Short mmCIF file of C-alpha atoms in Angstrom, two decimals:
data_model
loop_
_atom_site.label_atom_id
_atom_site.label_comp_id
_atom_site.label_asym_id
_atom_site.label_seq_id
_atom_site.Cartn_x
_atom_site.Cartn_y
_atom_site.Cartn_z
CA GLN A 1 36.06 16.53 31.35
CA VAL A 2 35.98 14.43 28.21
CA GLN A 3 36.98 16.38 25.12
CA LEU A 4 35.62 15.37 21.73
CA VAL A 5 36.78 16.72 18.39
CA GLU A 6 35.03 15.86 15.14
CA SER A 7 36.60 16.00 11.71
CA GLY A 8 35.97 14.79 8.18
CA GLY A 9 32.99 16.89 7.17
CA GLY A 10 32.76 18.67 3.86
CA LEU A 11 30.85 19.12 0.63
CA VAL A 12 29.92 16.05 -1.36
CA GLN A 13 27.55 15.25 -4.20
CA ALA A 14 24.53 13.02 -3.68
CA GLY A 15 25.54 9.38 -3.80
CA GLY A 16 29.01 10.10 -2.50
CA SER A 17 30.70 9.11 0.74
CA LEU A 18 32.34 10.76 3.73
CA ARG A 19 34.05 9.40 6.81
CA LEU A 20 33.72 11.35 10.04
CA SER A 21 36.11 10.93 12.94
CA CYS A 22 35.66 11.76 16.61
CA ALA A 23 38.83 11.87 18.69
CA ALA A 24 38.37 11.67 22.45
CA SER A 25 40.83 13.01 25.00
CA GLY A 26 40.94 13.99 28.64
CA ARG A 27 38.98 11.88 31.09
CA THR A 28 38.10 8.99 28.82
CA LEU A 29 38.06 6.21 31.38
CA ARG A 30 34.82 4.25 31.43
CA ARG A 31 33.30 6.30 28.62
CA ASP A 32 31.93 3.20 27.00
CA ASN A 33 28.94 4.71 25.20
CA MET A 34 29.34 7.06 22.27
CA GLY A 35 27.10 8.25 19.51
CA TRP A 36 26.62 10.50 16.51
CA PHE A 37 23.86 13.09 16.22
CA ARG A 38 23.07 15.65 13.56
CA GLN A 39 21.22 18.93 13.39
CA ALA A 40 19.92 20.57 10.24
CA PRO A 41 18.85 24.23 10.09
CA GLY A 42 15.50 24.71 11.77
CA LYS A 43 15.39 21.16 13.09
CA GLU A 44 16.08 19.48 16.39
CA ARG A 45 19.26 17.57 17.00
CA GLU A 46 18.50 13.99 16.01
CA PHE A 47 20.06 10.63 16.69
CA VAL A 48 22.12 9.01 13.95
CA ALA A 49 24.09 6.09 15.38
CA ALA A 50 25.45 4.78 18.67
CA ILE A 51 28.03 2.27 19.81
CA ARG A 52 28.87 0.49 23.03
CA TRP A 53 32.52 -0.39 22.67
CA SER A 54 32.70 -3.08 25.34
CA THR A 55 30.07 -5.22 23.64
CA SER A 56 30.48 -3.98 20.05
CA SER A 57 26.77 -3.20 20.08
CA THR A 58 25.55 -0.66 17.53
CA TYR A 59 22.25 0.98 16.75
CA TYR A 60 21.13 3.17 13.87
CA ALA A 61 18.35 5.56 13.07
CA ASP A 62 16.03 4.22 10.40
CA SER A 63 16.94 7.10 8.11
CA VAL A 64 20.58 6.00 7.87
CA LYS A 65 20.35 2.25 8.40
CA GLY A 66 22.14 0.39 5.64
CA ARG A 67 24.04 3.49 4.54
CA PHE A 68 26.00 4.57 7.62
CA THR A 69 28.35 2.51 9.78
CA ILE A 70 29.63 3.45 13.23
CA SER A 71 32.85 1.92 14.53
CA GLY A 72 35.41 2.52 17.23
CA ASP A 73 39.16 2.16 17.68
CA ASN A 74 39.99 1.85 21.37
CA ALA A 75 43.73 2.17 20.79
CA LYS A 76 43.20 5.57 19.16
CA ASN A 77 40.29 6.66 21.36
CA THR A 78 38.44 7.44 18.17
CA VAL A 79 34.94 6.76 16.87
CA TYR A 80 34.13 6.83 13.18
CA LEU A 81 31.02 7.30 11.10
CA GLN A 82 31.29 5.99 7.57
CA MET A 83 28.57 7.58 5.46
CA ASN A 84 27.76 6.08 2.07
CA ARG A 85 25.15 6.87 -0.57
CA LEU A 86 24.66 10.30 0.90
CA LYS A 87 21.45 12.19 0.23
CA PRO A 88 20.70 15.93 0.34
CA GLU A 89 18.58 15.33 3.44
CA ASP A 90 21.74 14.16 5.22
CA THR A 91 22.97 17.75 5.17
CA ALA A 92 23.53 18.85 8.76
CA VAL A 93 26.11 19.59 11.40
CA TYR A 94 27.21 16.26 12.80
CA TYR A 95 28.08 15.98 16.48
CA CYS A 96 29.94 13.32 18.39
CA ALA A 97 28.67 12.55 21.88
CA ALA A 98 29.78 10.50 24.88
CA ARG A 99 28.49 9.55 28.29
CA GLY A 100 29.47 7.52 31.32
CA PRO A 101 29.18 3.76 31.46
CA GLY A 102 25.77 2.22 31.04
CA GLY A 103 24.24 -1.11 30.28
CA ASP A 104 22.36 -0.11 27.14
CA ILE A 105 22.57 1.71 23.83
CA TYR A 106 21.48 5.34 24.23
CA VAL A 107 19.63 7.14 21.46
CA SER A 108 18.44 10.36 23.13
CA ARG A 109 20.57 13.49 23.13
CA TYR A 110 19.56 14.01 26.73
CA GLN A 111 21.34 10.81 27.69
CA TYR A 112 24.74 12.20 26.69
CA ASN A 113 26.70 14.78 28.64
CA TYR A 114 29.82 15.28 26.53
CA TRP A 115 29.70 16.82 23.06
CA GLY A 116 32.04 17.84 20.30
CA GLN A 117 31.70 21.16 18.51
CA GLY A 118 30.40 19.61 15.31
CA THR A 119 31.47 19.21 11.72
CA GLN A 120 29.45 20.38 8.73
CA VAL A 121 28.30 17.88 6.13
CA THR A 122 26.70 19.30 2.99
CA VAL A 123 25.28 17.03 0.30
CA SER A 124 24.43 18.67 -3.00
CA SER A 125 21.73 17.39 -5.33
#
C-alpha cells in the first residue's frame, strides 16, 4: 500500500498563501501520477491539480488556475501545492491522491486509489 500524509493546512485570511505537502511512503514504485482534491462541507470532492512526475505535466481546475501551483520532489517522495491569493471559497479539506502508472493526467477522483487523510484549509473573509 502507498501511504500519503498531508500537512500544511491552517487558517489564513483572504489573499494569503499556504503551502501544502504530501509525503508518500510504502510502495511508491511506479506511482507516477498524483493529484490534489478538496471537499467543502455539503459538496462533492473536487479536482484541484494533478501532476505526472515523469513528464512534468501538470493540470489545474479552472477555479485555481493562475493561483495554485503543483510540484513534486522525487528525492523526497513529496508533492506540494502552493496556494496563493486564497479566497473564502477555497475553504475545504484538501486531500492528496495517487495512482499507478498511466499515460495521461487524471482529474477524476475515481481514477485514484490511494488517498491521504486530508488537511483542513480555512480562508477567512
